[in-house]
Coordinates of C-alpha atoms in Angstrom, one line a residue:
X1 CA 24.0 -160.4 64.8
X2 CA 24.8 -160.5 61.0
X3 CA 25.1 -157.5 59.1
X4 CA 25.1 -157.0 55.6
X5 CA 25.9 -153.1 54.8
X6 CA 25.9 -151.7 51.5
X7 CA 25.2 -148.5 49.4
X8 CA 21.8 -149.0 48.7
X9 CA 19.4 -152.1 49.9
X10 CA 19.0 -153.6 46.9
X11 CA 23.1 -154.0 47.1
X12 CA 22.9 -155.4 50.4
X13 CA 20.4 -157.6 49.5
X14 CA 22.3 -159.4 46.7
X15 CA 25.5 -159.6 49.1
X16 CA 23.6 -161.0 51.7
X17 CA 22.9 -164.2 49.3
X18 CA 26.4 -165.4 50.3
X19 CA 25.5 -165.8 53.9
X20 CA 22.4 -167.1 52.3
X21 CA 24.7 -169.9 51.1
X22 CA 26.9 -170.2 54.3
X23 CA 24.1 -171.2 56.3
X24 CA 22.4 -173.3 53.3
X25 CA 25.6 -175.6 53.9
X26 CA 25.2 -175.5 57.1
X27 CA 21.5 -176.8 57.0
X28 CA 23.0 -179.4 54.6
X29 CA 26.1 -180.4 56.3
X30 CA 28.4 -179.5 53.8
X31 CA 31.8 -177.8 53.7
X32 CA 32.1 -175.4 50.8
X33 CA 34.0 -172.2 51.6
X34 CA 32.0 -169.2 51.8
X35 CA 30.4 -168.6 48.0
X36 CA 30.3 -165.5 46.0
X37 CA 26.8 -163.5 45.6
X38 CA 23.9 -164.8 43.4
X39 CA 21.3 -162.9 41.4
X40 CA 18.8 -164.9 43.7
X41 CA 17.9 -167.9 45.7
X42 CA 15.4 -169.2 43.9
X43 CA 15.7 -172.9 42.8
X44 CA 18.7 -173.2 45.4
X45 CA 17.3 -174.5 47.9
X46 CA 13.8 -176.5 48.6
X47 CA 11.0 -174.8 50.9
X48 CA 12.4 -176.7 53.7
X49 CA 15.8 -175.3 53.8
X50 CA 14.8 -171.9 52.9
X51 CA 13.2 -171.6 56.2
X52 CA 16.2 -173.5 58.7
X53 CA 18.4 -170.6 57.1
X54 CA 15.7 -168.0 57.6
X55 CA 15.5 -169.2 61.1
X56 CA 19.2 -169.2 61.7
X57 CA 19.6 -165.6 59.9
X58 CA 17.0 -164.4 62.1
X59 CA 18.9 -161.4 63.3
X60 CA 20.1 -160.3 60.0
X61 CA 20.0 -156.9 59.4
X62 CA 20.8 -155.3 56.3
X63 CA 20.7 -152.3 54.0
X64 CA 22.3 -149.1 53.3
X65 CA 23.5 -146.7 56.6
X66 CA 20.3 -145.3 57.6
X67 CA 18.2 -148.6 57.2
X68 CA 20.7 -150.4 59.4
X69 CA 20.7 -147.3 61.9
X70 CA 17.0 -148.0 62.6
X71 CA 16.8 -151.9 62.2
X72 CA 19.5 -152.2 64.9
X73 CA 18.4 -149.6 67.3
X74 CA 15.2 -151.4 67.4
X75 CA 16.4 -154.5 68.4
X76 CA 19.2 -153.0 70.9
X77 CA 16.4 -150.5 72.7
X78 CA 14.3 -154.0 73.1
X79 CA 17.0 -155.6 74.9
X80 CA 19.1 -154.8 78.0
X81 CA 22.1 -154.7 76.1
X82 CA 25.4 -152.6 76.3
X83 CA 27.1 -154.4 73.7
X84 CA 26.5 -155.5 70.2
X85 CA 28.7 -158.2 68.3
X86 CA 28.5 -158.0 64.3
X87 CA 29.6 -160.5 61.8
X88 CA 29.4 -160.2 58.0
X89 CA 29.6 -163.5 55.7
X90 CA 30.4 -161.1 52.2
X91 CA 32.4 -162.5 49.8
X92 CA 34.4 -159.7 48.6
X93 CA 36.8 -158.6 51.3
X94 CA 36.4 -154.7 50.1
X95 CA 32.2 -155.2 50.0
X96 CA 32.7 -156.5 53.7
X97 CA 35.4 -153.8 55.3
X98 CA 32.9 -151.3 53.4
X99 CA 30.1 -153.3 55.0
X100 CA 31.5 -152.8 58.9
X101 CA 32.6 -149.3 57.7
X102 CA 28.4 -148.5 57.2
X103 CA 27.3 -150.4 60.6
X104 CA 30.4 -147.9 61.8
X105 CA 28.1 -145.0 60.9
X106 CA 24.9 -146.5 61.6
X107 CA 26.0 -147.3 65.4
X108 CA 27.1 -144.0 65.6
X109 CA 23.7 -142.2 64.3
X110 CA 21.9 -144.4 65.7
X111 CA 22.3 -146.1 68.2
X112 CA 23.8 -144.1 71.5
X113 CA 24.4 -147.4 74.1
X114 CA 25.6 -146.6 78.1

C-alpha cells in the first residue's frame, strides 16, 4: 500500500503529488527520479493519464494519524490479512521518516492485527 502521512490532510495531500509524478512517469515510460511536491496536478497530465495513475495509486491512503488509523483499518478488517507492507514515494527524506513515524501511530491505534 502507499502511504502518505502528514500533520494535517491538506499536508499529506500536497506530498502525495510526488508519488503523483512517480507513477505519471511510469504511465509515460519515462525515467525521472522521484520529483519534489507541486501545488497541484492540474495541467500535468491529460484525462487519460490522470486515471492509469489513479488506478495504480489505488491503495493510497493518506492524511494526518487518525485519518490514516481509520482508512487502513478498513481495508485490513476487509481482508484476511496479518501483515501490511507500506511504501511512501515523499520527496523530502524528513517529510517521509515523519510520514512512516504517523502510520507508526496509526497501526498502533488503530489497527490491532493477530
Amino acid at each position: 500500500m502507499n502511504v502518505v502521512g502528514a500533520e494535517s490532510a491538506e499536508e499529506a495531500e500536497q506530498l502525495s503529488t510526488s508519488s503523483d509524478q512517480f507513477y505519471l512517469n511510469v504511465v509515460r515510460g519515462t525515467k525521472n527520479p522521484l520529483m519534489p511536491p507541486v501545488e497541484t496536478m492540474d495541467g500535468r497530465w491529460s484525462y487519460a493519464e490522470e486515471a492509469m495513475v489513479k488506478s495504480m495509486a489505488r491503495y493510497t491512503f493518506k492524511g494526518n494519524a487518525e485519518q490514516l488509523g481509520e482508512q487502513i483499518g478498513r481495508f485490513a478488517g476487509s481482508l484476511p490479512i496479518d501483515e501490511l507492507m507500506a511504501v511512501s514515494y515523499i520527496y523530502d527524506q524528513e517529510k517521509r521518516v515523519r510520514s512512516y513515524e504517523i502510520l507508526k501511530q496509526a497501526v498502533s491505534n488503530a489497527v490491532r492485527l493477530p
